[in-house]
PDB file of C-alpha atoms in Angstrom:
ATOM      1  CA  MET A   1      12.618 -37.916 -68.849  1.00  0.00           C
ATOM      2  CA  SER A   2      12.739 -34.022 -69.916  1.00  0.00           C
ATOM      3  CA  ASN A   3       9.360 -33.882 -67.889  1.00  0.00           C
ATOM      4  CA  ARG A   4      11.280 -35.483 -64.689  1.00  0.00           C
ATOM      5  CA  MET A   5      14.515 -33.132 -65.537  1.00  0.00           C
ATOM      6  CA  GLY A   6      11.592 -30.142 -65.355  1.00  0.00           C
ATOM      7  CA  HIS A   7      10.153 -31.102 -61.982  1.00  0.00           C
ATOM      8  CA  ASP A   8      13.497 -31.030 -60.331  1.00  0.00           C
ATOM      9  CA  ARG A   9      14.654 -27.680 -61.562  1.00  0.00           C
ATOM     10  CA  PRO A  10      15.071 -25.499 -59.055  1.00  0.00           C
ATOM     11  CA  ARG A  11      12.316 -22.741 -58.177  1.00  0.00           C
ATOM     12  CA  ASN A  12      12.998 -19.277 -58.943  1.00  0.00           C
ATOM     13  CA  PRO A  13      15.379 -16.720 -56.081  1.00  0.00           C
ATOM     14  CA  LEU A  14      12.827 -14.199 -57.089  1.00  0.00           C
ATOM     15  CA  LEU A  15       9.799 -15.964 -57.228  1.00  0.00           C
ATOM     16  CA  SER A  16      11.063 -17.502 -53.487  1.00  0.00           C
ATOM     17  CA  ALA A  17      11.511 -14.041 -52.055  1.00  0.00           C
ATOM     18  CA  VAL A  18       8.036 -12.521 -53.675  1.00  0.00           C
ATOM     19  CA  SER A  19       6.196 -15.607 -51.961  1.00  0.00           C
ATOM     20  CA  ALA A  20       8.000 -15.103 -48.848  1.00  0.00           C
ATOM     21  CA  LEU A  21       7.343 -11.487 -48.527  1.00  0.00           C
ATOM     22  CA  LEU A  22       3.983 -11.803 -49.275  1.00  0.00           C
ATOM     23  CA  CYS A  23       3.427 -14.384 -46.496  1.00  0.00           C
ATOM     24  CA  ALA A  24       4.931 -12.101 -44.335  1.00  0.00           C
ATOM     25  CA  LEU A  25       2.734  -9.405 -45.472  1.00  0.00           C
ATOM     26  CA  HIS A  26      -0.674 -11.756 -44.943  1.00  0.00           C
ATOM     27  CA  PHE A  27       0.788 -12.489 -41.715  1.00  0.00           C
ATOM     28  CA  GLY A  28       1.139  -8.814 -40.533  1.00  0.00           C
ATOM     29  CA  ILE A  29      -2.579  -8.161 -42.451  1.00  0.00           C
ATOM     30  CA  LEU A  30      -3.979 -10.581 -39.753  1.00  0.00           C
ATOM     31  CA  PHE A  31      -2.104  -9.451 -37.246  1.00  0.00           C
ATOM     32  CA  ARG A  32      -3.545  -6.014 -36.833  1.00  0.00           C
ATOM     33  CA  SER A  33      -6.620  -7.283 -37.803  1.00  0.00           C
ATOM     34  CA  ALA A  34      -6.709  -9.186 -34.715  1.00  0.00           C
ATOM     35  CA  LEU A  35      -5.341  -6.441 -32.770  1.00  0.00           C
ATOM     36  CA  VAL A  36      -8.008  -3.985 -34.126  1.00  0.00           C
ATOM     37  CA  THR A  37     -10.710  -6.202 -33.391  1.00  0.00           C
ATOM     38  CA  ALA A  38      -9.738  -6.415 -29.722  1.00  0.00           C
ATOM     39  CA  CYS A  39      -8.495  -3.031 -28.781  1.00  0.00           C
ATOM     40  CA  PRO A  40     -10.514  -1.447 -26.121  1.00  0.00           C
ATOM     41  CA  LYS A  41     -12.767   1.774 -27.695  1.00  0.00           C
ATOM     42  CA  SER A  42     -10.122   3.702 -24.540  1.00  0.00           C
ATOM     43  CA  CYS A  43      -7.257   3.098 -26.098  1.00  0.00           C
ATOM     44  CA  HIS A  44      -5.322   3.014 -29.235  1.00  0.00           C
ATOM     45  CA  CYS A  45      -3.693  -0.460 -30.106  1.00  0.00           C
ATOM     46  CA  MET A  46      -1.012  -0.619 -32.188  1.00  0.00           C
ATOM     47  CA  GLU A  47       1.992  -3.144 -33.820  1.00  0.00           C
ATOM     48  CA  LYS A  48       5.878  -2.086 -33.101  1.00  0.00           C
ATOM     49  CA  ASN A  49       8.275  -5.377 -34.019  1.00  0.00           C
ATOM     50  CA  SER A  50       5.611  -7.643 -34.232  1.00  0.00           C
ATOM     51  CA  LEU A  51       4.556  -6.316 -30.543  1.00  0.00           C
ATOM     52  CA  ALA A  52       1.505  -5.637 -30.162  1.00  0.00           C
ATOM     53  CA  VAL A  53       0.998  -1.901 -27.892  1.00  0.00           C
ATOM     54  CA  LEU A  54      -1.679  -0.516 -26.317  1.00  0.00           C
ATOM     55  CA  GLN A  55      -1.689   3.512 -25.840  1.00  0.00           C
ATOM     56  CA  CYS A  56      -4.177   4.517 -23.758  1.00  0.00           C
ATOM     57  CA  MET A  57      -2.316   7.410 -22.605  1.00  0.00           C
ATOM     58  CA  SER A  58      -4.019  11.018 -21.615  1.00  0.00           C
ATOM     59  CA  ARG A  59      -7.894   9.539 -22.017  1.00  0.00           C
ATOM     60  CA  ASN A  60      -9.246  10.375 -18.883  1.00  0.00           C
ATOM     61  CA  LEU A  61      -9.645   6.820 -17.363  1.00  0.00           C
ATOM     62  CA  GLU A  62     -10.164   6.467 -13.679  1.00  0.00           C
ATOM     63  CA  ASN A  63      -9.809   2.905 -14.089  1.00  0.00           C
ATOM     64  CA  ILE A  64      -7.229   0.101 -15.479  1.00  0.00           C
ATOM     65  CA  PRO A  65      -9.624  -1.058 -18.804  1.00  0.00           C
ATOM     66  CA  ALA A  66     -10.404  -4.583 -17.940  1.00  0.00           C
ATOM     67  CA  ASP A  67     -11.007  -5.857 -21.275  1.00  0.00           C
ATOM     68  CA  LEU A  68      -6.539  -5.586 -23.146  1.00  0.00           C
ATOM     69  CA  PRO A  69      -5.681  -7.766 -25.176  1.00  0.00           C
ATOM     70  CA  ARG A  70      -3.684 -10.850 -23.550  1.00  0.00           C
ATOM     71  CA  ASP A  71      -0.955 -10.472 -25.927  1.00  0.00           C
ATOM     72  CA  THR A  72      -0.149  -6.996 -25.048  1.00  0.00           C
ATOM     73  CA  VAL A  73       3.196  -6.016 -24.810  1.00  0.00           C
ATOM     74  CA  VAL A  74       3.338  -2.739 -24.007  1.00  0.00           C
ATOM     75  CA  LEU A  75       0.745  -0.365 -22.492  1.00  0.00           C
ATOM     76  CA  LEU A  76       0.661   2.832 -21.813  1.00  0.00           C
ATOM     77  CA  LEU A  77      -1.356   4.284 -19.070  1.00  0.00           C
ATOM     78  CA  ALA A  78       0.139   7.351 -18.750  1.00  0.00           C
ATOM     79  CA  SER A  79      -1.909  10.503 -18.044  1.00  0.00           C
ATOM     80  CA  ASN A  80      -5.110   9.777 -16.553  1.00  0.00           C
ATOM     81  CA  ARG A  81      -7.026   9.697 -13.247  1.00  0.00           C
ATOM     82  CA  ILE A  82      -6.454   5.989 -12.548  1.00  0.00           C
ATOM     83  CA  THR A  83      -6.927   5.822  -8.267  1.00  0.00           C
ATOM     84  CA  LYS A  84      -6.279   2.621  -7.442  1.00  0.00           C
ATOM     85  CA  ILE A  85      -4.365  -0.793  -8.711  1.00  0.00           C
ATOM     86  CA  PRO A  86      -6.505  -3.493  -7.545  1.00  0.00           C
ATOM     87  CA  LYS A  87      -5.149  -6.790  -6.874  1.00  0.00           C
ATOM     88  CA  GLN A  88      -4.464  -8.661 -10.110  1.00  0.00           C
ATOM     89  CA  ALA A  89      -5.184  -5.904 -12.215  1.00  0.00           C
ATOM     90  CA  PHE A  90      -2.744  -7.255 -15.473  1.00  0.00           C
ATOM     91  CA  LYS A  91      -3.371 -11.577 -14.543  1.00  0.00           C
ATOM     92  CA  ASP A  92      -4.258 -12.608 -18.185  1.00  0.00           C
ATOM     93  CA  LEU A  93      -1.517 -10.448 -19.577  1.00  0.00           C
ATOM     94  CA  ASN A  94       1.271 -12.490 -19.141  1.00  0.00           C
ATOM     95  CA  ARG A  95       3.568 -11.300 -22.222  1.00  0.00           C
ATOM     96  CA  LEU A  96       2.797  -7.985 -20.869  1.00  0.00           C
ATOM     97  CA  GLN A  97       7.602  -6.178 -20.642  1.00  0.00           C
ATOM     98  CA  GLU A  98       6.311  -3.026 -19.976  1.00  0.00           C
ATOM     99  CA  LEU A  99       3.411  -0.889 -17.727  1.00  0.00           C
ATOM    100  CA  ASP A 100       3.896   2.673 -17.565  1.00  0.00           C
ATOM    101  CA  LEU A 101       1.241   4.221 -15.049  1.00  0.00           C
ATOM    102  CA  SER A 102       2.823   7.834 -14.219  1.00  0.00           C
ATOM    103  CA  ASN A 103       1.268  10.424 -13.713  1.00  0.00           C
ATOM    104  CA  ASN A 104      -2.007   9.435 -12.536  1.00  0.00           C
ATOM    105  CA  ALA A 105      -3.578  10.066  -9.364  1.00  0.00           C
ATOM    106  CA  ILE A 106      -3.024   6.749  -7.945  1.00  0.00           C
ATOM    107  CA  GLU A 107      -3.185   6.700  -4.159  1.00  0.00           C
ATOM    108  CA  THR A 108      -3.589   2.398  -3.541  1.00  0.00           C
ATOM    109  CA  VAL A 109      -1.958  -0.169  -4.882  1.00  0.00           C
ATOM    110  CA  ASP A 110      -3.466  -3.250  -3.503  1.00  0.00           C
ATOM    111  CA  ALA A 111      -1.506  -6.557  -2.267  1.00  0.00           C
ATOM    112  CA  GLY A 112      -1.409  -8.855  -5.266  1.00  0.00           C
ATOM    113  CA  ALA A 113      -1.828  -5.945  -7.599  1.00  0.00           C
ATOM    114  CA  PHE A 114       0.929  -7.048 -10.267  1.00  0.00           C
ATOM    115  CA  GLN A 115       0.303 -10.809  -9.661  1.00  0.00           C
ATOM    116  CA  GLY A 116       0.310 -12.883 -12.831  1.00  0.00           C
ATOM    117  CA  VAL A 117       2.985 -10.626 -14.401  1.00  0.00           C
ATOM    118  CA  SER A 118       5.856 -10.448 -12.245  1.00  0.00           C
ATOM    119  CA  ASP A 119       7.768 -12.885 -13.559  1.00  0.00           C
ATOM    120  CA  VAL A 120       8.051 -11.257 -17.634  1.00  0.00           C
ATOM    121  CA  LEU A 121       7.558  -7.672 -16.591  1.00  0.00           C
ATOM    122  CA  ARG A 122      10.590  -5.831 -17.396  1.00  0.00           C
ATOM    123  CA  VAL A 123       9.869  -2.059 -16.645  1.00  0.00           C
ATOM    124  CA  LEU A 124       6.986  -0.574 -14.497  1.00  0.00           C
ATOM    125  CA  ASP A 125       6.553   3.677 -14.025  1.00  0.00           C
ATOM    126  CA  LEU A 126       4.442   4.616 -10.825  1.00  0.00           C
ATOM    127  CA  SER A 127       6.460   7.824 -10.722  1.00  0.00           C
ATOM    128  CA  ASN A 128       4.287  10.987 -10.234  1.00  0.00           C
ATOM    129  CA  ASN A 129       1.200  10.009  -8.195  1.00  0.00           C
ATOM    130  CA  ARG A 130      -0.088  10.160  -4.606  1.00  0.00           C
ATOM    131  CA  ILE A 131       1.510   6.802  -3.557  1.00  0.00           C
ATOM    132  CA  SER A 132       2.612   7.375   0.193  1.00  0.00           C
ATOM    133  CA  SER A 133       3.005   4.208   1.480  1.00  0.00           C
ATOM    134  CA  VAL A 134       2.335   0.499  -0.201  1.00  0.00           C
ATOM    135  CA  PRO A 135       2.065  -2.987   1.316  1.00  0.00           C
ATOM    136  CA  LYS A 136       4.885  -5.498   0.627  1.00  0.00           C
ATOM    137  CA  GLU A 137       3.109  -7.886  -1.110  1.00  0.00           C
ATOM    138  CA  ALA A 138       2.350  -5.445  -3.674  1.00  0.00           C
ATOM    139  CA  PHE A 139       5.666  -5.813  -5.728  1.00  0.00           C
ATOM    140  CA  ALA A 140       5.972  -9.887  -4.845  1.00  0.00           C
ATOM    141  CA  LYS A 141       8.469 -11.473  -6.778  1.00  0.00           C
ATOM    142  CA  LEU A 142       8.621  -8.361  -9.343  1.00  0.00           C
ATOM    143  CA  GLN A 143      11.880  -7.981 -11.620  1.00  0.00           C
ATOM    144  CA  ALA A 144      10.719  -5.133 -13.343  1.00  0.00           C
ATOM    145  CA  LYS A 145      12.815  -1.628 -13.115  1.00  0.00           C
ATOM    146  CA  ILE A 146      10.781   0.693 -11.455  1.00  0.00           C
ATOM    147  CA  SER A 147      10.340   4.274 -11.260  1.00  0.00           C
ATOM    148  CA  LEU A 148       8.517   5.401  -8.142  1.00  0.00           C
ATOM    149  CA  SER A 149      10.099   9.387  -7.927  1.00  0.00           C
ATOM    150  CA  ASN A 150       7.520  12.043  -7.179  1.00  0.00           C
ATOM    151  CA  ASN A 151       5.455  10.154  -4.954  1.00  0.00           C
ATOM    152  CA  PRO A 152       4.367  11.929  -0.937  1.00  0.00           C
ATOM    153  CA  TRP A 153       6.023   8.699   0.451  1.00  0.00           C
ATOM    154  CA  HIS A 154       5.651   8.839   4.320  1.00  0.00           C
ATOM    155  CA  CYS A 155       9.437   7.127   5.076  1.00  0.00           C
ATOM    156  CA  GLU A 156       9.056   4.735   7.756  1.00  0.00           C
ATOM    157  CA  CYS A 157       9.723   0.431   8.210  1.00  0.00           C
ATOM    158  CA  SER A 158       7.521  -0.825   6.002  1.00  0.00           C
ATOM    159  CA  LEU A 159       8.743   1.338   2.937  1.00  0.00           C
ATOM    160  CA  GLN A 160      12.289   0.467   3.972  1.00  0.00           C
ATOM    161  CA  GLU A 161      11.357  -3.187   3.688  1.00  0.00           C
ATOM    162  CA  VAL A 162       9.215  -2.604   0.177  1.00  0.00           C
ATOM    163  CA  LEU A 163      12.079  -1.197  -1.167  1.00  0.00           C
ATOM    164  CA  ARG A 164      15.081  -3.733   0.345  1.00  0.00           C
ATOM    165  CA  GLU A 165      12.851  -6.304  -2.650  1.00  0.00           C
ATOM    166  CA  LEU A 166      12.673  -3.650  -5.506  1.00  0.00           C
ATOM    167  CA  ARG A 167      15.159  -3.143  -8.473  1.00  0.00           C
ATOM    168  CA  LEU A 168      14.674   0.600  -8.809  1.00  0.00           C
ATOM    169  CA  ASP A 169      15.276   2.327 -11.524  1.00  0.00           C
ATOM    170  CA  PRO A 170      18.271   4.445 -10.889  1.00  0.00           C
ATOM    171  CA  GLU A 171      18.137   7.362 -13.474  1.00  0.00           C
ATOM    172  CA  THR A 172      15.328   8.094 -11.013  1.00  0.00           C
ATOM    173  CA  VAL A 173      15.975   6.527  -7.731  1.00  0.00           C
ATOM    174  CA  LYS A 174      17.298  10.104  -5.992  1.00  0.00           C
ATOM    175  CA  GLU A 175      13.553  11.442  -6.589  1.00  0.00           C
ATOM    176  CA  VAL A 176      11.814   9.030  -4.291  1.00  0.00           C
ATOM    177  CA  SER A 177      11.835  11.150  -1.117  1.00  0.00           C
ATOM    178  CA  CYS A 178      10.378  11.494   2.130  1.00  0.00           C
ATOM    179  CA  HIS A 179       7.263  13.939   2.221  1.00  0.00           C
ATOM    180  CA  THR A 180       6.545  12.876   5.873  1.00  0.00           C
ATOM    181  CA  ALA A 181       8.643  10.457   7.748  1.00  0.00           C
ATOM    182  CA  VAL A 182       8.847   9.059  11.475  1.00  0.00           C
ATOM    183  CA  GLU A 183      11.335  11.523  12.257  1.00  0.00           C
ATOM    184  CA  GLU A 184      10.720  15.101  11.246  1.00  0.00           C
ATOM    185  CA  GLU A 185      14.546  15.796  10.512  1.00  0.00           C
ATOM    186  CA  TYR A 186      14.359  13.524   6.866  1.00  0.00           C
ATOM    187  CA  THR A 187      11.727  15.190   5.699  1.00  0.00           C
ATOM    188  CA  GLY A 188      12.443  16.217   2.186  1.00  0.00           C
ATOM    189  CA  LYS A 189      15.009  13.780   1.662  1.00  0.00           C
ATOM    190  CA  PRO A 190      16.016  11.589  -0.776  1.00  0.00           C
ATOM    191  CA  VAL A 191      15.214   7.758   0.934  1.00  0.00           C
ATOM    192  CA  ILE A 192      18.423   5.787  -0.202  1.00  0.00           C
ATOM    193  CA  GLN A 193      20.582   9.020   0.480  1.00  0.00           C
ATOM    194  CA  VAL A 194      18.730   9.054   4.312  1.00  0.00           C
ATOM    195  CA  LEU A 195      19.106   4.436   4.283  1.00  0.00           C
ATOM    196  CA  ASP A 196      22.397   4.855   3.044  1.00  0.00           C
ATOM    197  CA  SER A 197      23.381   7.102   5.600  1.00  0.00           C
ATOM    198  CA  GLY A 198      22.792   4.228   8.473  1.00  0.00           C
ATOM    199  CA  ILE A 199      19.417   5.175   9.524  1.00  0.00           C
ATOM    200  CA  ASN A 200      16.850   2.094   9.752  1.00  0.00           C
ATOM    201  CA  PHE A 201      13.194   3.301  10.257  1.00  0.00           C
ATOM    202  CA  CYS A 202      12.540  -0.018  11.985  1.00  0.00           C
ATOM    203  CA  ASN A 203      14.019   0.604  15.021  1.00  0.00           C
ATOM    204  CA  PHE A 204      11.715   3.928  15.119  1.00  0.00           C
ATOM    205  CA  HIS A 205       9.015   1.482  14.571  1.00  0.00           C
ATOM    206  CA  HIS A 206       9.909  -0.263  18.083  1.00  0.00           C
ATOM    207  CA  LYS A 207      10.982   2.761  19.913  1.00  0.00           C
ATOM    208  CA  THR A 208       7.406   4.147  18.830  1.00  0.00           C
ATOM    209  CA  THR A 209       5.586   0.372  20.110  1.00  0.00           C
ATOM    210  CA  ASP A 210       7.754   0.789  23.116  1.00  0.00           C
ATOM    211  CA  VAL A 211       7.024   4.129  24.086  1.00  0.00           C
ATOM    212  CA  ALA A 212       3.049   3.337  22.865  1.00  0.00           C
ATOM    213  CA  MET A 213       3.182   0.110  25.428  1.00  0.00           C
ATOM    214  CA  PHE A 214       4.733   1.861  28.121  1.00  0.00           C
ATOM    215  CA  VAL A 215       2.533   5.014  28.204  1.00  0.00           C
ATOM    216  CA  THR A 216      -0.183   2.440  28.065  1.00  0.00           C
ATOM    217  CA  VAL A 217       0.977   0.986  30.747  1.00  0.00           C
ATOM    218  CA  PHE A 218       1.419   3.877  32.588  1.00  0.00           C
ATOM    219  CA  GLY A 219      -2.194   5.124  32.272  1.00  0.00           C
ATOM    220  CA  TRP A 220      -3.664   1.380  33.691  1.00  0.00           C
ATOM    221  CA  PHE A 221      -1.492   2.159  36.506  1.00  0.00           C
ATOM    222  CA  THR A 222      -2.278   5.388  37.368  1.00  0.00           C
ATOM    223  CA  MET A 223      -5.897   4.733  36.861  1.00  0.00           C
ATOM    224  CA  VAL A 224      -5.614   1.505  39.166  1.00  0.00           C
ATOM    225  CA  ILE A 225      -3.802   4.090  41.907  1.00  0.00           C
ATOM    226  CA  ALA A 226      -6.244   7.047  41.611  1.00  0.00           C
ATOM    227  CA  TYR A 227      -9.311   4.400  41.986  1.00  0.00           C
ATOM    228  CA  VAL A 228      -7.135   2.956  45.370  1.00  0.00           C
ATOM    229  CA  ILE A 229      -7.026   6.321  46.325  1.00  0.00           C
ATOM    230  CA  TYR A 230     -10.504   7.084  45.872  1.00  0.00           C
ATOM    231  CA  TYR A 231     -11.952   4.302  47.347  1.00  0.00           C
ATOM    232  CA  VAL A 232     -10.041   4.713  50.864  1.00  0.00           C
ATOM    233  CA  ARG A 233     -11.239   7.957  50.766  1.00  0.00           C
ATOM    234  CA  LYS A 234     -14.564   7.410  50.647  1.00  0.00           C
ATOM    235  CA  ASN A 235     -14.457   4.969  53.324  1.00  0.00           C
ATOM    236  CA  GLN A 236     -12.647   6.678  55.502  1.00  0.00           C
ATOM    237  CA  GLU A 237     -15.512  10.094  54.443  1.00  0.00           C
ATOM    238  CA  ASP A 238     -18.326   7.157  55.636  1.00  0.00           C
ATOM    239  CA  ALA A 239     -16.218   5.736  58.710  1.00  0.00           C
ATOM    240  CA  ARG A 240     -16.074   9.906  60.157  1.00  0.00           C
ATOM    241  CA  ARG A 241     -20.028  10.651  59.244  1.00  0.00           C
ATOM    242  CA  HIS A 242     -20.285   6.873  60.879  1.00  0.00           C
ATOM    243  CA  MET A 243     -18.841   8.591  63.868  1.00  0.00           C
ATOM    244  CA  ASP A 244     -20.680  11.951  63.647  1.00  0.00           C
ATOM    245  CA  TYR A 245     -23.722   9.497  63.961  1.00  0.00           C
ATOM    246  CA  LEU A 246     -22.141   8.001  66.784  1.00  0.00           C
ATOM    247  CA  LYS A 247     -21.711  11.024  68.760  1.00  0.00           C
ATOM    248  CA  SER A 248     -24.596  12.340  68.057  1.00  0.00           C
ATOM    249  CA  LEU A 249     -27.189   9.817  69.572  1.00  0.00           C
ATOM    250  CA  PRO A 250     -27.346  10.313  73.568  1.00  0.00           C
ATOM    251  CA  SER A 251     -25.092   7.972  76.445  1.00  0.00           C
ATOM    252  CA  SER A 252     -27.016   5.533  78.538  1.00  0.00           C
ATOM    253  CA  SER A 253     -26.186   7.976  81.708  1.00  0.00           C
ATOM    254  CA  GLN A 254     -28.249  10.944  79.950  1.00  0.00           C
ATOM    255  CA  ILE A 255     -31.107   8.526  79.208  1.00  0.00           C
ATOM    256  CA  SER A 256     -31.378   7.265  83.209  1.00  0.00           C
ATOM    257  CA  LYS A 257     -31.135  10.949  83.855  1.00  0.00           C
ATOM    258  CA  ASP A 258     -33.881  11.392  81.945  1.00  0.00           C
ATOM    259  CA  PHE A 259     -35.812   8.378  82.743  1.00  0.00           C
ATOM    260  CA  ASP A 260     -36.171   9.016  86.882  1.00  0.00           C
ATOM    261  CA  THR A 261     -36.732  12.340  86.106  1.00  0.00           C
ATOM    262  CA  ILE A 262     -39.654  11.681  84.553  1.00  0.00           C
ATOM    263  CA  SER A 263     -40.579   9.103  87.003  1.00  0.00           C
ATOM    264  CA  THR A 264     -40.234  12.357  89.812  1.00  0.00           C
ATOM    265  CA  VAL A 265     -42.794  13.815  88.172  1.00  0.00           C
ATOM    266  CA  LEU A 266     -44.782  11.238  88.096  1.00  0.00           C
TER     267      LEU A 266
END
């Protein structure tokens, strides 16, 4: 009876708390060990609130590391020398929520660059780079809040269509300016300000296309007319030369007279 009562006796709450704490510490040690093991040499890996954070800032990286841990939640790649975001650059990071690529030398963002993380990514910073244009497919289905400020944007139809699909960071949206534009008067102005004023860059695109087509057709027409004129003048010149040649030939009466003169002499 006493053994049974001893068996049913409630466990000491202090022992339960200590046991839980030890388990948590053990899990934390294992998590950190796995994180350190998978950490790229060019990055410093840490755990913050049980989330994997990769700090790869200011490491003179020219490319996005290919050996990033799959459980990365925060990836900091700012202040490097990265020039391109290739297609599916983060496709294996299906837990990635925050991506900082600011202050690099990025000029090219390939179509499908964020394929694989478009549904989970919450914050994307591409500010202070060298991006002037991007394909619409580069940000396909991306739900993140995006910072695109301080890039040399060329304001035209495709940029307008890209921005229409994005959720821009409201704190930096006014710093997304036209470095160049299809119309010079918009250079230096915030893109959103220009679009909010009712300007449609795609209208300029169509007008430019129409003008180019008109110039092309006019050029071909001019070439055809020039050829016809050349052909007519050349024929006229040939006809004139032929007439001059015929005129230079002796007439039949002159030939008869010459023949009679020869006969008399004989």
